[in-house]
């Protein structure tokens, strides 16, 4: 069975501090992993993806994520958080690009 | 980048009526579009995969007679919620991908349906 777990409903961080949003996955076959961000009453925006190659991938707005096969994780990180980063973040996985499985989302709150 | 647009962004209707939501790929041709439903504070639930010129593939548990999907052209897919009831109130989101970047989904802005 394919699934994605985002163990934290909410992450609070002060502006300027590093942030991490956690994601673990379960998939049959090779995992292809994605992070999306959603602002209120909006659709999702693509942030970054891991398909193959370097385990550390960099994406939009200074975000990066590290694919860890042994821990089946794909945590989202940013060295210095901005208030404007406050949003809902979704991790997603697919093994065939036909179906994508999304986590339950993590609300990121960055306080000034 | 690829742009996907949904219309309407917000619709309120009476129970028993039908509502159509449009999803358009503005600057590319989308042979496949995906329809999701999102409940408050929950993840996206894939409802169906819409293929241009053929019948949609529905996920288990999704009533295809209630959620009619039509993908009549390479730039337009529609979701019609028939005989809507309050429990159908939700945020509906469509997405599409470019053949050259599989997996990089481009999402519409979403359509919030409220059934009174």
Short mmCIF file of N, CA, C and O in Angstrom, two decimals, chain B residues 7-94:
data_model
loop_
_atom_site.label_atom_id
_atom_site.label_comp_id
_atom_site.label_asym_id
_atom_site.label_seq_id
_atom_site.Cartn_x
_atom_site.Cartn_y
_atom_site.Cartn_z
N UNK B 7 -13.05 27.36 -12.57
CA UNK B 7 -14.15 28.31 -12.46
C UNK B 7 -15.43 27.55 -12.17
O UNK B 7 -15.67 26.50 -12.77
N UNK B 8 -16.25 27.99 -11.23
CA UNK B 8 -16.07 29.18 -10.39
C UNK B 8 -15.15 28.90 -9.21
O UNK B 8 -14.90 27.74 -8.89
N UNK B 9 -14.66 29.92 -8.57
CA UNK B 9 -13.82 29.72 -7.40
C UNK B 9 -14.66 29.47 -6.16
O UNK B 9 -14.19 28.86 -5.20
N UNK B 10 -15.89 29.94 -6.18
CA UNK B 10 -16.79 29.74 -5.04
C UNK B 10 -18.21 29.68 -5.57
O UNK B 10 -18.63 30.54 -6.33
N UNK B 11 -18.93 28.68 -5.15
CA UNK B 11 -20.32 28.56 -5.58
C UNK B 11 -21.17 28.07 -4.42
O UNK B 11 -20.75 27.19 -3.67
N UNK B 12 -22.32 28.68 -4.30
CA UNK B 12 -23.31 28.29 -3.28
C UNK B 12 -24.56 27.86 -4.03
O UNK B 12 -25.02 28.56 -4.93
N UNK B 13 -25.11 26.71 -3.68
CA UNK B 13 -26.30 26.25 -4.37
C UNK B 13 -27.27 25.61 -3.39
O UNK B 13 -26.90 25.27 -2.25
N UNK B 14 -28.48 25.44 -3.84
CA UNK B 14 -29.50 24.80 -3.02
C UNK B 14 -29.40 23.29 -3.15
O UNK B 14 -28.98 22.76 -4.19
N UNK B 15 -29.80 22.61 -2.12
CA UNK B 15 -29.79 21.16 -2.13
C UNK B 15 -30.68 20.65 -3.27
O UNK B 15 -31.77 21.17 -3.50
N UNK B 16 -30.18 19.67 -4.00
CA UNK B 16 -30.95 19.09 -5.10
C UNK B 16 -30.58 19.63 -6.47
O UNK B 16 -30.96 19.04 -7.49
N UNK B 17 -29.87 20.71 -6.50
CA UNK B 17 -29.45 21.27 -7.79
C UNK B 17 -28.10 20.70 -8.21
O UNK B 17 -27.42 20.04 -7.43
N UNK B 18 -27.74 20.95 -9.46
CA UNK B 18 -26.46 20.46 -9.98
C UNK B 18 -25.52 21.62 -10.22
O UNK B 18 -25.95 22.72 -10.58
N UNK B 19 -24.26 21.38 -10.02
CA UNK B 19 -23.25 22.42 -10.17
C UNK B 19 -22.12 21.92 -11.06
O UNK B 19 -21.64 20.78 -10.88
N UNK B 20 -21.70 22.76 -12.01
CA UNK B 20 -20.60 22.38 -12.89
C UNK B 20 -19.37 23.21 -12.56
O UNK B 20 -19.46 24.43 -12.45
N UNK B 21 -18.24 22.53 -12.44
CA UNK B 21 -16.96 23.19 -12.19
C UNK B 21 -16.06 22.92 -13.39
O UNK B 21 -15.93 21.78 -13.83
N UNK B 22 -15.46 23.98 -13.91
CA UNK B 22 -14.59 23.84 -15.08
C UNK B 22 -13.13 23.92 -14.68
O UNK B 22 -12.74 24.70 -13.81
N UNK B 23 -12.33 23.15 -15.37
CA UNK B 23 -10.88 23.15 -15.17
C UNK B 23 -10.23 23.29 -16.54
O UNK B 23 -10.44 22.44 -17.42
N UNK B 24 -9.47 24.35 -16.70
CA UNK B 24 -8.85 24.62 -18.00
C UNK B 24 -7.33 24.71 -17.88
O UNK B 24 -6.81 25.30 -16.95
N UNK B 25 -6.65 24.12 -18.84
CA UNK B 25 -5.21 24.31 -18.96
C UNK B 25 -5.03 25.46 -19.95
O UNK B 25 -5.45 25.38 -21.10
N UNK B 26 -4.45 26.55 -19.48
CA UNK B 26 -4.45 27.79 -20.26
C UNK B 26 -3.37 27.85 -21.32
O UNK B 26 -3.54 28.48 -22.36
N UNK B 27 -2.23 27.25 -21.07
CA UNK B 27 -1.13 27.40 -22.02
C UNK B 27 -0.48 26.08 -22.40
O UNK B 27 0.66 26.05 -22.85
N UNK B 28 -1.22 25.00 -22.20
CA UNK B 28 -0.71 23.71 -22.62
C UNK B 28 -1.88 22.75 -22.81
O UNK B 28 -3.00 23.02 -22.38
N UNK B 29 -1.60 21.64 -23.46
CA UNK B 29 -2.64 20.64 -23.67
C UNK B 29 -2.49 19.54 -22.64
O UNK B 29 -1.41 18.98 -22.46
N UNK B 30 -3.56 19.28 -21.96
CA UNK B 30 -3.55 18.29 -20.88
C UNK B 30 -4.36 17.07 -21.29
O UNK B 30 -5.58 17.11 -21.30
N UNK B 31 -3.66 16.01 -21.62
CA UNK B 31 -4.38 14.79 -21.97
C UNK B 31 -5.00 14.14 -20.74
O UNK B 31 -5.98 13.41 -20.84
N UNK B 32 -4.40 14.41 -19.60
CA UNK B 32 -4.91 13.84 -18.35
C UNK B 32 -5.04 14.93 -17.31
O UNK B 32 -4.14 15.74 -17.12
N UNK B 33 -6.17 14.95 -16.66
CA UNK B 33 -6.39 15.85 -15.53
C UNK B 33 -6.89 15.03 -14.35
O UNK B 33 -7.51 13.99 -14.53
N UNK B 34 -6.60 15.51 -13.18
CA UNK B 34 -6.99 14.83 -11.96
C UNK B 34 -7.94 15.72 -11.16
O UNK B 34 -7.74 16.93 -11.06
N UNK B 35 -8.95 15.10 -10.58
CA UNK B 35 -9.88 15.84 -9.72
C UNK B 35 -9.72 15.35 -8.29
O UNK B 35 -9.76 14.14 -8.01
N UNK B 36 -9.54 16.32 -7.39
CA UNK B 36 -9.37 16.03 -5.98
C UNK B 36 -10.47 16.72 -5.18
O UNK B 36 -11.02 17.74 -5.58
N UNK B 37 -10.70 16.15 -4.01
CA UNK B 37 -11.61 16.77 -3.05
C UNK B 37 -10.85 16.95 -1.75
O UNK B 37 -10.10 16.05 -1.33
N UNK B 38 -11.01 18.10 -1.16
CA UNK B 38 -10.28 18.39 0.07
C UNK B 38 -11.25 18.82 1.16
O UNK B 38 -11.98 19.80 0.99
N UNK B 39 -11.24 18.09 2.26
CA UNK B 39 -12.05 18.45 3.41
C UNK B 39 -11.22 19.33 4.33
O UNK B 39 -9.99 19.29 4.30
N UNK B 40 -11.90 20.12 5.15
CA UNK B 40 -11.17 21.02 6.06
C UNK B 40 -10.13 20.28 6.88
O UNK B 40 -10.42 19.24 7.46
N UNK B 41 -8.93 20.82 6.90
CA UNK B 41 -7.83 20.28 7.69
C UNK B 41 -7.49 18.85 7.31
O UNK B 41 -6.94 18.10 8.11
N UNK B 42 -7.81 18.48 6.11
CA UNK B 42 -7.48 17.14 5.65
C UNK B 42 -6.73 17.19 4.32
O UNK B 42 -6.63 18.23 3.69
N UNK B 43 -6.26 16.04 3.94
CA UNK B 43 -5.47 15.96 2.72
C UNK B 43 -6.36 15.94 1.49
O UNK B 43 -7.58 15.95 1.59
N UNK B 44 -5.72 15.92 0.36
CA UNK B 44 -6.45 15.82 -0.90
C UNK B 44 -6.81 14.36 -1.15
O UNK B 44 -5.98 13.47 -1.03
N UNK B 45 -8.05 14.16 -1.54
CA UNK B 45 -8.51 12.83 -1.87
C UNK B 45 -8.73 12.77 -3.38
O UNK B 45 -9.54 13.53 -3.91
N UNK B 46 -8.02 11.87 -4.04
CA UNK B 46 -8.20 11.74 -5.48
C UNK B 46 -9.58 11.16 -5.76
O UNK B 46 -9.93 10.10 -5.26
N UNK B 47 -10.34 11.87 -6.57
CA UNK B 47 -11.68 11.40 -6.92
C UNK B 47 -11.64 10.61 -8.22
O UNK B 47 -12.22 9.53 -8.32
N UNK B 48 -10.97 11.17 -9.22
CA UNK B 48 -10.99 10.53 -10.52
C UNK B 48 -9.87 11.08 -11.39
O UNK B 48 -9.37 12.18 -11.16
N UNK B 49 -9.52 10.29 -12.37
CA UNK B 49 -8.56 10.70 -13.39
C UNK B 49 -9.32 10.89 -14.68
O UNK B 49 -10.03 9.97 -15.14
N UNK B 50 -9.20 12.07 -15.25
CA UNK B 50 -9.95 12.44 -16.44
C UNK B 50 -9.06 12.36 -17.67
O UNK B 50 -8.02 13.01 -17.71
N UNK B 51 -9.44 11.56 -18.62
CA UNK B 51 -8.67 11.39 -19.84
C UNK B 51 -9.43 11.97 -21.04
O UNK B 51 -10.60 11.66 -21.24
N UNK B 52 -8.74 12.78 -21.82
CA UNK B 52 -9.37 13.42 -22.97
C UNK B 52 -9.92 12.39 -23.94
O UNK B 52 -9.22 11.47 -24.35
N UNK B 53 -11.19 12.54 -24.24
CA UNK B 53 -11.82 11.69 -25.24
C UNK B 53 -12.27 10.33 -24.75
O UNK B 53 -12.76 9.51 -25.53
N UNK B 54 -12.11 10.07 -23.48
CA UNK B 54 -12.56 8.78 -22.96
C UNK B 54 -13.18 8.96 -21.58
O UNK B 54 -13.17 10.05 -21.02
N UNK B 55 -13.71 7.88 -21.06
CA UNK B 55 -14.37 7.96 -19.76
C UNK B 55 -13.35 8.15 -18.65
O UNK B 55 -12.23 7.65 -18.72
N UNK B 56 -13.80 8.84 -17.63
CA UNK B 56 -12.92 9.05 -16.48
C UNK B 56 -12.76 7.77 -15.68
O UNK B 56 -13.64 6.90 -15.68
N UNK B 57 -11.65 7.67 -15.00
CA UNK B 57 -11.40 6.55 -14.10
C UNK B 57 -11.62 7.02 -12.68
O UNK B 57 -10.90 7.89 -12.19
N UNK B 58 -12.61 6.43 -12.03
CA UNK B 58 -12.98 6.87 -10.69
C UNK B 58 -12.30 6.02 -9.62
O UNK B 58 -12.09 4.82 -9.80
N UNK B 59 -11.98 6.68 -8.53
CA UNK B 59 -11.41 5.97 -7.39
C UNK B 59 -12.52 5.22 -6.65
O UNK B 59 -13.71 5.56 -6.73
N UNK B 60 -12.11 4.21 -5.94
CA UNK B 60 -13.07 3.40 -5.19
C UNK B 60 -13.81 4.27 -4.19
O UNK B 60 -13.21 5.09 -3.49
N UNK B 61 -15.11 4.10 -4.17
CA UNK B 61 -15.92 4.85 -3.22
C UNK B 61 -16.47 6.16 -3.77
O UNK B 61 -17.28 6.80 -3.10
N UNK B 62 -16.06 6.56 -4.94
CA UNK B 62 -16.55 7.80 -5.55
C UNK B 62 -17.68 7.44 -6.51
O UNK B 62 -17.49 6.62 -7.42
N UNK B 63 -18.84 8.05 -6.31
CA UNK B 63 -20.01 7.75 -7.14
C UNK B 63 -19.90 8.45 -8.48
O UNK B 63 -20.02 9.67 -8.57
N UNK B 64 -19.73 7.68 -9.52
CA UNK B 64 -19.54 8.29 -10.84
C UNK B 64 -20.82 8.91 -11.38
O UNK B 64 -20.77 9.81 -12.23
N UNK B 65 -21.97 8.44 -10.91
CA UNK B 65 -23.22 9.04 -11.36
C UNK B 65 -23.49 10.35 -10.66
O UNK B 65 -24.30 11.16 -11.12
N UNK B 66 -22.85 10.55 -9.54
CA UNK B 66 -23.03 11.79 -8.80
C UNK B 66 -21.99 12.84 -9.21
O UNK B 66 -22.29 14.01 -9.29
N UNK B 67 -20.80 12.39 -9.45
CA UNK B 67 -19.72 13.29 -9.84
C UNK B 67 -19.37 12.98 -11.30
O UNK B 67 -18.52 12.14 -11.59
N UNK B 68 -20.04 13.69 -12.20
CA UNK B 68 -19.86 13.46 -13.63
C UNK B 68 -18.64 14.23 -14.13
O UNK B 68 -18.55 15.44 -13.94
N UNK B 69 -17.74 13.53 -14.77
CA UNK B 69 -16.54 14.16 -15.29
C UNK B 69 -16.51 14.01 -16.80
O UNK B 69 -16.70 12.92 -17.33
N UNK B 70 -16.27 15.13 -17.46
CA UNK B 70 -16.19 15.16 -18.91
C UNK B 70 -14.90 15.85 -19.32
O UNK B 70 -14.59 16.94 -18.85
N UNK B 71 -14.16 15.23 -20.20
CA UNK B 71 -12.89 15.81 -20.68
C UNK B 71 -12.98 15.88 -22.19
O UNK B 71 -12.38 15.08 -22.91
N UNK B 72 -13.75 16.85 -22.66
CA UNK B 72 -14.11 16.91 -24.08
C UNK B 72 -13.01 17.44 -24.97
O UNK B 72 -13.00 17.17 -26.18
N UNK B 73 -12.06 18.18 -24.40
CA UNK B 73 -10.99 18.72 -25.22
C UNK B 73 -9.68 18.64 -24.45
O UNK B 73 -9.68 18.30 -23.27
N UNK B 74 -8.59 18.96 -25.12
CA UNK B 74 -7.28 18.86 -24.48
C UNK B 74 -7.02 19.99 -23.48
O UNK B 74 -5.99 19.99 -22.81
N UNK B 75 -7.94 20.93 -23.39
CA UNK B 75 -7.73 22.04 -22.47
C UNK B 75 -8.87 22.22 -21.48
O UNK B 75 -8.85 23.14 -20.67
N UNK B 76 -9.85 21.33 -21.50
CA UNK B 76 -11.00 21.52 -20.62
C UNK B 76 -11.51 20.20 -20.07
O UNK B 76 -11.78 19.25 -20.80
N UNK B 77 -11.63 20.16 -18.74
CA UNK B 77 -12.30 19.06 -18.06
C UNK B 77 -13.34 19.67 -17.13
O UNK B 77 -13.10 20.71 -16.54
N UNK B 78 -14.50 19.03 -17.05
CA UNK B 78 -15.54 19.55 -16.17
C UNK B 78 -15.97 18.50 -15.17
O UNK B 78 -15.99 17.30 -15.47
N UNK B 79 -16.29 18.97 -13.97
CA UNK B 79 -16.83 18.13 -12.92
C UNK B 79 -18.22 18.65 -12.60
O UNK B 79 -18.37 19.83 -12.25
N UNK B 80 -19.22 17.82 -12.74
CA UNK B 80 -20.59 18.21 -12.41
C UNK B 80 -21.04 17.42 -11.19
O UNK B 80 -21.06 16.18 -11.23
N UNK B 81 -21.38 18.14 -10.15
CA UNK B 81 -21.93 17.52 -8.95
C UNK B 81 -23.44 17.52 -9.12
O UNK B 81 -24.08 18.57 -9.12
N UNK B 82 -24.00 16.34 -9.31
CA UNK B 82 -25.44 16.25 -9.60
C UNK B 82 -26.24 16.07 -8.30
O UNK B 82 -25.77 15.43 -7.36
N UNK B 83 -27.41 16.68 -8.29
CA UNK B 83 -28.29 16.60 -7.13
C UNK B 83 -27.49 16.79 -5.84
O UNK B 83 -27.44 15.89 -4.98
N UNK B 84 -26.89 17.93 -5.74
CA UNK B 84 -25.97 18.19 -4.62
C UNK B 84 -26.69 18.20 -3.28
O UNK B 84 -27.85 18.62 -3.17
N UNK B 85 -25.99 17.73 -2.28
CA UNK B 85 -26.49 17.73 -0.90
C UNK B 85 -25.46 18.38 -0.01
O UNK B 85 -24.28 18.50 -0.38
N UNK B 86 -25.85 18.81 1.18
CA UNK B 86 -24.89 19.49 2.06
C UNK B 86 -23.60 18.72 2.29
O UNK B 86 -22.54 19.33 2.41
N UNK B 87 -23.66 17.41 2.30
CA UNK B 87 -22.44 16.63 2.52
C UNK B 87 -21.47 16.69 1.34
O UNK B 87 -20.32 16.26 1.45
N UNK B 88 -21.95 17.23 0.22
CA UNK B 88 -21.06 17.41 -0.94
C UNK B 88 -20.27 18.71 -0.83
O UNK B 88 -19.37 18.96 -1.65
N UNK B 89 -20.60 19.52 0.15
CA UNK B 89 -19.86 20.77 0.34
C UNK B 89 -18.40 20.45 0.61
O UNK B 89 -18.07 19.65 1.48
N UNK B 90 -17.54 21.08 -0.16
CA UNK B 90 -16.12 20.76 -0.06
C UNK B 90 -15.33 21.70 -0.96
O UNK B 90 -15.90 22.55 -1.64
N UNK B 91 -14.03 21.51 -0.94
CA UNK B 91 -13.13 22.25 -1.82
C UNK B 91 -12.68 21.26 -2.90
O UNK B 91 -12.09 20.22 -2.58
N UNK B 92 -12.98 21.57 -4.15
CA UNK B 92 -12.65 20.68 -5.25
C UNK B 92 -11.49 21.29 -6.04
O UNK B 92 -11.52 22.46 -6.41
N UNK B 93 -10.47 20.49 -6.28
CA UNK B 93 -9.27 20.97 -6.94
C UNK B 93 -8.93 20.07 -8.12
O UNK B 93 -8.99 18.84 -7.99
N UNK B 94 -8.58 20.67 -9.24
CA UNK B 94 -8.14 19.88 -10.39
C UNK B 94 -6.65 20.10 -10.60
O UNK B 94 -6.08 21.09 -10.13
#
